[in-house]
Coordinates of C-alpha atoms and ligand atoms in Angstrom, one line a residue:
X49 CA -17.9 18.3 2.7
X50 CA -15.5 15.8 4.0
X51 CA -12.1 15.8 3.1
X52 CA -10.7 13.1 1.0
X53 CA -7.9 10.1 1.0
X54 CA -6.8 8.3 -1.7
X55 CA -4.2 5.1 -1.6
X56 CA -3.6 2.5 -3.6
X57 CA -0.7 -0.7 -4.0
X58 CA 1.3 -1.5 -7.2
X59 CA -0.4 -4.6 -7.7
X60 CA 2.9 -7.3 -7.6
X61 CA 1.2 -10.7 -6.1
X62 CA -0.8 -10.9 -2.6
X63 CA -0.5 -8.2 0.3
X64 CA 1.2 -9.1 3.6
X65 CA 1.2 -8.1 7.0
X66 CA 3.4 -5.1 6.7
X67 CA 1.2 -3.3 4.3
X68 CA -1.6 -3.7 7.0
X69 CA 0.7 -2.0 9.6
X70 CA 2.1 -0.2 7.1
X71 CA -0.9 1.3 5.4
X72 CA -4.2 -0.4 5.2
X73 CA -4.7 -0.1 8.9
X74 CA -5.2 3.7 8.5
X75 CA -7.3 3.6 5.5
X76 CA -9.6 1.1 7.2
X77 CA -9.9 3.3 10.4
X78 CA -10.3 6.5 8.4
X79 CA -13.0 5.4 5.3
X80 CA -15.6 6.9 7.8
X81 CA -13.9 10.2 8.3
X82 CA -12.8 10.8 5.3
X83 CA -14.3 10.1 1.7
X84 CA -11.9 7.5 0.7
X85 CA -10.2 6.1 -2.5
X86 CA -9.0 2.8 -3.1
X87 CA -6.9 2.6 -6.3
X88 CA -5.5 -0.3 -7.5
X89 CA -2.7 0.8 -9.5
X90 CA -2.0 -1.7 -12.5
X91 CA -0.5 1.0 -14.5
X92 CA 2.0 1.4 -12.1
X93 CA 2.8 -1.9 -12.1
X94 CA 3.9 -1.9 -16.2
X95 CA 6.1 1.2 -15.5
X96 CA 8.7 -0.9 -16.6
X97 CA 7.2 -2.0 -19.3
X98 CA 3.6 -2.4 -20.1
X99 CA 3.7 -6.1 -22.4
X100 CA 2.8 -7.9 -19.3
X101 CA 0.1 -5.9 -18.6
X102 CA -2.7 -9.1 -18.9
X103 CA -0.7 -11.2 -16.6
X104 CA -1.2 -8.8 -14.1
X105 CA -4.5 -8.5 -14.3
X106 CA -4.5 -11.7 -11.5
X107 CA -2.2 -9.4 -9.0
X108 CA -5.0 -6.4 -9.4
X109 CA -7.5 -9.0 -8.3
X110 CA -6.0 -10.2 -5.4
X111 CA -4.8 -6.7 -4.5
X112 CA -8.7 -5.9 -4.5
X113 CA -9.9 -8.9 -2.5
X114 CA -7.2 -7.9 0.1
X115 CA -8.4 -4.2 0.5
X116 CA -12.0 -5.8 0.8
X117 CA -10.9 -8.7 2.9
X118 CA -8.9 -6.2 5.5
X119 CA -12.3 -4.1 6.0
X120 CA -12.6 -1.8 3.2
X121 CA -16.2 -1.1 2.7
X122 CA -17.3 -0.7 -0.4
X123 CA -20.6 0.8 0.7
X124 CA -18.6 3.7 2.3
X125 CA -15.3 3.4 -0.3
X126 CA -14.8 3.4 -3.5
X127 CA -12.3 0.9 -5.0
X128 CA -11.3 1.5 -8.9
X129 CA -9.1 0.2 -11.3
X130 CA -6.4 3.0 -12.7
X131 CA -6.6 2.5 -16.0
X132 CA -10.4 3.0 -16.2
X133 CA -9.9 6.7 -15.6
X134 CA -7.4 7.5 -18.4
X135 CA -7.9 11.1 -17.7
X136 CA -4.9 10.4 -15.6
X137 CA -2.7 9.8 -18.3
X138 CA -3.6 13.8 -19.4
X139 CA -2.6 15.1 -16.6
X140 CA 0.3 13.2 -16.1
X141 CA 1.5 14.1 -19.5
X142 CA 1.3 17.4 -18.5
X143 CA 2.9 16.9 -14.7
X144 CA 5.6 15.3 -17.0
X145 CA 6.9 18.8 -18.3
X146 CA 6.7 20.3 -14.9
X147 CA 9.5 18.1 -13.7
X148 CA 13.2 18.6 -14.8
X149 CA 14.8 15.1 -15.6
X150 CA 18.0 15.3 -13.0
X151 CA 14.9 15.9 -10.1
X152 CA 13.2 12.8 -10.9
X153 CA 16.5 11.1 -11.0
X154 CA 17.6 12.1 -7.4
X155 CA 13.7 10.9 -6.1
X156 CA 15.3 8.4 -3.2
X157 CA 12.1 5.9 -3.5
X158 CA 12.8 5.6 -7.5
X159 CA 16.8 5.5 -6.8
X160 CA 16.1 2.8 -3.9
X161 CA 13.7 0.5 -6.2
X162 CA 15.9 0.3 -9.0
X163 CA 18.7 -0.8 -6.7
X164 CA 16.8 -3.4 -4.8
X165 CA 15.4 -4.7 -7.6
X166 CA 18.1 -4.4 -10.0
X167 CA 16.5 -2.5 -12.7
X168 CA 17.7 -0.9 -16.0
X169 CA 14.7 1.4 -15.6
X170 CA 12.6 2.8 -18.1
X171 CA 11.5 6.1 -19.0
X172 CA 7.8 5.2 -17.6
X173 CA 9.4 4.2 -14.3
X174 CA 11.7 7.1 -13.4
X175 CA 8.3 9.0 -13.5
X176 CA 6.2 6.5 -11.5
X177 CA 6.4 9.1 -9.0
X178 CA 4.2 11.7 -11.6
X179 CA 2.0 9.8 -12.3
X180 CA 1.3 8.8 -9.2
X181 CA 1.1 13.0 -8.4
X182 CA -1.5 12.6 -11.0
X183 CA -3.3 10.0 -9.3
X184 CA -3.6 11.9 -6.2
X185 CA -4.3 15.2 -7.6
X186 CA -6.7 14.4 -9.5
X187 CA -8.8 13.7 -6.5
X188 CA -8.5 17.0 -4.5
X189 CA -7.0 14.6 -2.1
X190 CA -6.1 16.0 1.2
X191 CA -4.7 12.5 3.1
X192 CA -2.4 10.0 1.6
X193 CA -2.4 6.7 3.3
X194 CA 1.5 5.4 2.4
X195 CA 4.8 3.1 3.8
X196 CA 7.5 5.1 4.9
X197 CA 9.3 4.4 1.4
X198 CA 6.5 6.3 -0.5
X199 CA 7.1 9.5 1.4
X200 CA 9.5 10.8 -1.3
X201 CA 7.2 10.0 -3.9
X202 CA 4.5 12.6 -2.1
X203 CA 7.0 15.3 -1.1
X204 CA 7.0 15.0 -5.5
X205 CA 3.6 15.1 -5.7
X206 CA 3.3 18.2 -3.5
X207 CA 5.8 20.1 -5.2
X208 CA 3.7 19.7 -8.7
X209 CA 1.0 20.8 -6.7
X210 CA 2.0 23.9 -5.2
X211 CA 4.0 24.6 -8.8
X212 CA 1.1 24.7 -10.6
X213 CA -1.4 26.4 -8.2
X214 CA 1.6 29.4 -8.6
X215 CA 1.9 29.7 -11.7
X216 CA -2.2 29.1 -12.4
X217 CA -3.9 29.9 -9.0
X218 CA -5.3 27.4 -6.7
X219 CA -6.4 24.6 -8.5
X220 CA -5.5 21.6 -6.4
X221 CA -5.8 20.7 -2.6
X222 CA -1.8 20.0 -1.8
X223 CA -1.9 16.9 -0.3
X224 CA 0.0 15.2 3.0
X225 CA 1.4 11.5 3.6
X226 CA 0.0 9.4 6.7
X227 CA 2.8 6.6 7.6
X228 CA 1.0 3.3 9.5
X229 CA 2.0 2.4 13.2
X230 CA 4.9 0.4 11.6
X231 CA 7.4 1.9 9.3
X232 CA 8.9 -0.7 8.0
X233 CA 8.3 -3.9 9.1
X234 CA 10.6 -6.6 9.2
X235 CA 10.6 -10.0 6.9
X236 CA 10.6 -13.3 8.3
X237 CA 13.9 -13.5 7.5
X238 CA 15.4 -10.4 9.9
X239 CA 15.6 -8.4 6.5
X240 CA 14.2 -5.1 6.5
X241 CA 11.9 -5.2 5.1
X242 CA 8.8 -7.7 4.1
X243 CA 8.7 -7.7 0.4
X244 CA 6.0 -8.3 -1.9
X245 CA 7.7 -10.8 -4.2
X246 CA 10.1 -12.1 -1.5
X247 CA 10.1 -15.4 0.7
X248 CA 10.1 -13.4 3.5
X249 CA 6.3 -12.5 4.1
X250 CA 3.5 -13.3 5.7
X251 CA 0.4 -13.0 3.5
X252 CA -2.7 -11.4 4.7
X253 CA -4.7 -14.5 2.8
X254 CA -2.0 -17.5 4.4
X255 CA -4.1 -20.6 5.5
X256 CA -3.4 -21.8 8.8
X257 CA -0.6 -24.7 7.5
X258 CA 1.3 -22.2 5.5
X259 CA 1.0 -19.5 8.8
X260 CA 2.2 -22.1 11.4
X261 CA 5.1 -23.0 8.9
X262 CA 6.0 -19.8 8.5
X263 CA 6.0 -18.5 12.4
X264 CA 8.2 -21.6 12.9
X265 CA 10.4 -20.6 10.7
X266 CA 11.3 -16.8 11.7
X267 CA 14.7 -15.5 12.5
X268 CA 15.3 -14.7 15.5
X269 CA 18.5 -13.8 17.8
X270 CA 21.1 -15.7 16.0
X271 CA 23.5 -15.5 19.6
X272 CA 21.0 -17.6 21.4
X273 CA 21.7 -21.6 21.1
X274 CA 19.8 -22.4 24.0
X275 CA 16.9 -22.0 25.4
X276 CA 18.6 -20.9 28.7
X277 CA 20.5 -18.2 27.3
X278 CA 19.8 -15.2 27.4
X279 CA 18.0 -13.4 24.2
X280 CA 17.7 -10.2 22.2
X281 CA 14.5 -8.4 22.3
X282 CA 15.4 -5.9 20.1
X283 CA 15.3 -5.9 16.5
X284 CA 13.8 -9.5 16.6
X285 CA 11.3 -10.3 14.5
X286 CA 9.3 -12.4 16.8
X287 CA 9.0 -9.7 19.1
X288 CA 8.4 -6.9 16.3
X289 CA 5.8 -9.3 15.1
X290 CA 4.6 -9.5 18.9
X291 CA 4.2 -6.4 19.9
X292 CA 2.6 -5.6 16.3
X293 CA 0.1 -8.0 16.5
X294 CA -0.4 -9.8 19.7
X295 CA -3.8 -7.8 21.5
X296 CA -2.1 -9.4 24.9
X297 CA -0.1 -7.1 26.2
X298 CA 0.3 -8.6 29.4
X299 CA 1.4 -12.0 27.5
X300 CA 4.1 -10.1 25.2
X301 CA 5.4 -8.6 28.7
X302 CA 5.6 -11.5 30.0
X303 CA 7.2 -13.6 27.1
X304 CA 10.1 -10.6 26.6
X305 CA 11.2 -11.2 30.3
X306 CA 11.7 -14.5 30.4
X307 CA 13.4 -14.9 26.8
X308 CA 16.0 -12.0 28.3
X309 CA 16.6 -14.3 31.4
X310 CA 16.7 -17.5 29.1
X311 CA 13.4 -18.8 30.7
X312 CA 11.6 -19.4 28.1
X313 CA 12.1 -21.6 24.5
X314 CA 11.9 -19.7 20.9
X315 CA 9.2 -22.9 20.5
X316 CA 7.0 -21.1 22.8
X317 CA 7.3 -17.8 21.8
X318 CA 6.6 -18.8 17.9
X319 CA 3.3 -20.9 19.4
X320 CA 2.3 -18.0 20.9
X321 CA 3.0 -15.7 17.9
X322 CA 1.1 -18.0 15.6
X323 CA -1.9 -18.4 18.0
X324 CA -2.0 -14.0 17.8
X325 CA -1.6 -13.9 13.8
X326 CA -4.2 -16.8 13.4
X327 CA -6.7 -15.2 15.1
X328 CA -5.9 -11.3 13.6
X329 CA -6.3 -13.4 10.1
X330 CA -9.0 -15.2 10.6
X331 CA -11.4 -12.8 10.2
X332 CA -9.3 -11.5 7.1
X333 CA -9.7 -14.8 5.4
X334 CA -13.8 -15.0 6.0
X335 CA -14.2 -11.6 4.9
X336 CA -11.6 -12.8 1.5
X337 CA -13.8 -16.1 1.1
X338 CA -16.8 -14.0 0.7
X339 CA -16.0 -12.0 -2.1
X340 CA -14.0 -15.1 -3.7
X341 CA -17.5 -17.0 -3.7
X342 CA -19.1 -14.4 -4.9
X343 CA -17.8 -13.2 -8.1
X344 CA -20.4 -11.0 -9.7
X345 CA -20.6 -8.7 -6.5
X346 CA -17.1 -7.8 -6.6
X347 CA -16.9 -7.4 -10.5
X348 CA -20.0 -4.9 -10.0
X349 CA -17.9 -3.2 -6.4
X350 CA -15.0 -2.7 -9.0
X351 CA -17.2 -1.9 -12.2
X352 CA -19.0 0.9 -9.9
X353 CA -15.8 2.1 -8.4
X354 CA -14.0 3.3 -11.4
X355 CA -17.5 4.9 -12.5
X356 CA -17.3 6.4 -9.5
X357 CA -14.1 7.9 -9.1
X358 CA -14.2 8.6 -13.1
X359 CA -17.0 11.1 -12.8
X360 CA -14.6 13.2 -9.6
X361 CA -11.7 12.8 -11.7
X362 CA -13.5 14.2 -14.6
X363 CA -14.0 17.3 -12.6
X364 CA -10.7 18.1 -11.6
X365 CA -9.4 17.6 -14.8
X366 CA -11.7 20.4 -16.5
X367 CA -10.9 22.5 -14.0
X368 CA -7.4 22.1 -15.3
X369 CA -7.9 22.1 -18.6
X370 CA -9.6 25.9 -18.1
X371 CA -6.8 27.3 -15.9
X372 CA -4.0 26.0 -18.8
X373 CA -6.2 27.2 -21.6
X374 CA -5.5 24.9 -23.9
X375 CA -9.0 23.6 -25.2
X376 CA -10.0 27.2 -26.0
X377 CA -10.0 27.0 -29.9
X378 CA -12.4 24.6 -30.0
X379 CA -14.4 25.8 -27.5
Ligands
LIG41 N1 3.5 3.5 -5.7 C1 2.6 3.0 -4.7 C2 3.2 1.6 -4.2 O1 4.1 1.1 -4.8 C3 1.2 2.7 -5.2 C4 0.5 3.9 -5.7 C5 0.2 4.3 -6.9 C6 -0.1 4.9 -4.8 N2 -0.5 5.4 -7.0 C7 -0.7 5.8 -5.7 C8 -0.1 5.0 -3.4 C9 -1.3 6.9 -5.1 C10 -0.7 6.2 -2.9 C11 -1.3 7.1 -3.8 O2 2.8 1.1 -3.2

């Protein structure tokens, strides 16, 4: 049997470049070695509070059409909406009580959210991180497809895991985190890093106006007025962006040594950028196109999905209902 994965994104608007380095690289190249999960995690996205939970419903689909567009096959994947399996919710109700309050506190990838985006966090999203250990559990998942910011949450995950299998015997596969080629990348505006909701991103789905607008418009070195000046390589984003996603090495090479000697123009550099990202999108945006035109074949890729990964969830999860005994009286 093969081993599985299972990934998803907090749907919060359109995906960008960083999440492909980032993450959906990996689950692309790996669907065919591993048995692979797509989960699109709305009910993540209501941890703080679940009233805007229609509303959302728009990022889940765009969320989806990115995974598709990107290469996620759904004759080899499965794709499924989280709150179709609400089995989830029993085992994270359980994971819940596993976890003392001050250790879901100190968890650096809540502690870092709620800083950057300025949240008086509810109780649902100090334990985001359970129940996403539920949503991995529950799979028997042995590969986790994450950013580097999510590695806290599954260092969580596996602790619940190897907690419970002590106490109750082995019950679930303890799963490991797989970073992308790129950490972290960079935003547009020399930030660290691209954010979902921020100015600062280049979207997987941007047309080629709003793409040539944005390469125009990156940061770069700040100490460099002319074009004869000298420049920074490192830490600029238009040679992170370069080296990320220019296939010509032998044109990045040669760009980086003439913008140290100040013999080349930031103008050439971003034409050259743009003419790399346009044509690593391009194929992204057909692939998006199709399943935008055609409606009723990604409702039934999404509707199949969740039956799917219902029906393996529903598995674990009686498993663990036997090892806890609790269902025993009215058995
Ligand atoms: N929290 C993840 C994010 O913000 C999304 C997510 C939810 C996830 N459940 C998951 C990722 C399970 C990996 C595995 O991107």
């Amino acid at each position: 049997m093969k081993k599985r994965i299972l990934t998803g994104d907090t749907p919060s608007g359109k995906l960008h470049i960083g999440h492909y380095v980032g993450t959906l690289e990996n689950r692309v190249k790996l669907q065919h070695e591993y048995e692979t999960f797509i989960l699109l995690a709305n009910v993540h996205a209501y941890a703080n509070d679940f009233r805007q939970a229609e509303k959302i419903n728009k990022s889940v689909y765009e969320v989806f059409l990115d995974n598709l567009a990107v290469g996620i096959d759904p004759e080899v994947s499965t794709i499924y909406l989280e709150s179709g399996v609400p089995e989830t919710y029993e085992l994270y109700s359980f994971f819940l009580t596993m976890v003392m309050l001050a250790r879901a506190q100190r968890n650096p990838s809540v502690k870092e959210e709620i800083q950057y985006k300025k949240l008086n966090p509810s109780m649902g999203f100090i334990a985001y991180p359970i129940l996403q250990a539920a949503d991995i559990l529950q799979f028997q998942t042995h590969l986790v497809p994450v950013g580097e910011d999510q590695l806290p949450v599954i260092e969580q995950t596996r602790e619940i895991a190897r907690d419970f299998n002590e106490t109750f015997g082995e019950t679930f596969v303890i799963p490991e985190a797989k970073v992308g080629r790129v950490a972290r990348l960079v935003g547009t505006d020399g930030k660290l890093k691209m954010s979902k909701s921020g100015e600062n991103a280049i979207l997987l789905s941007e047309n080629e106006e709003t793409l040539r607008k944005k390469v125009m418009s990156i940061f770069t070195d700040p100490n460099r007025i002319h074009p004869t000046d000298p420049g920074r390589i490192e830490g600029n984003p238009l040679f992170i962006y370069h080296d990320a996603f220019n296939t010509n090495a032998a044109e990045v090479e040669d760009l980086k040594s003439r913008y140290t000697k100040g013999k080349v123009g930031d103008i050439e550099v971003k034409e050259k950028l743009f003419i790399a990202l346009n044509s690593f999108l391009e194929p992204i945006r057909e692939k998006r196109k199709y399943y935008e035109d055609h409606p009723k074949i990604s409702k039934e890729i999404l509707m199949e999905g969740t039956k799917k990964a219902r029906k393996v969830v529903i598995e674990t999860v009686e498993k663990f209902r036997e090892k806890i005994g609790i269902n025993k009286l009215i058995q």
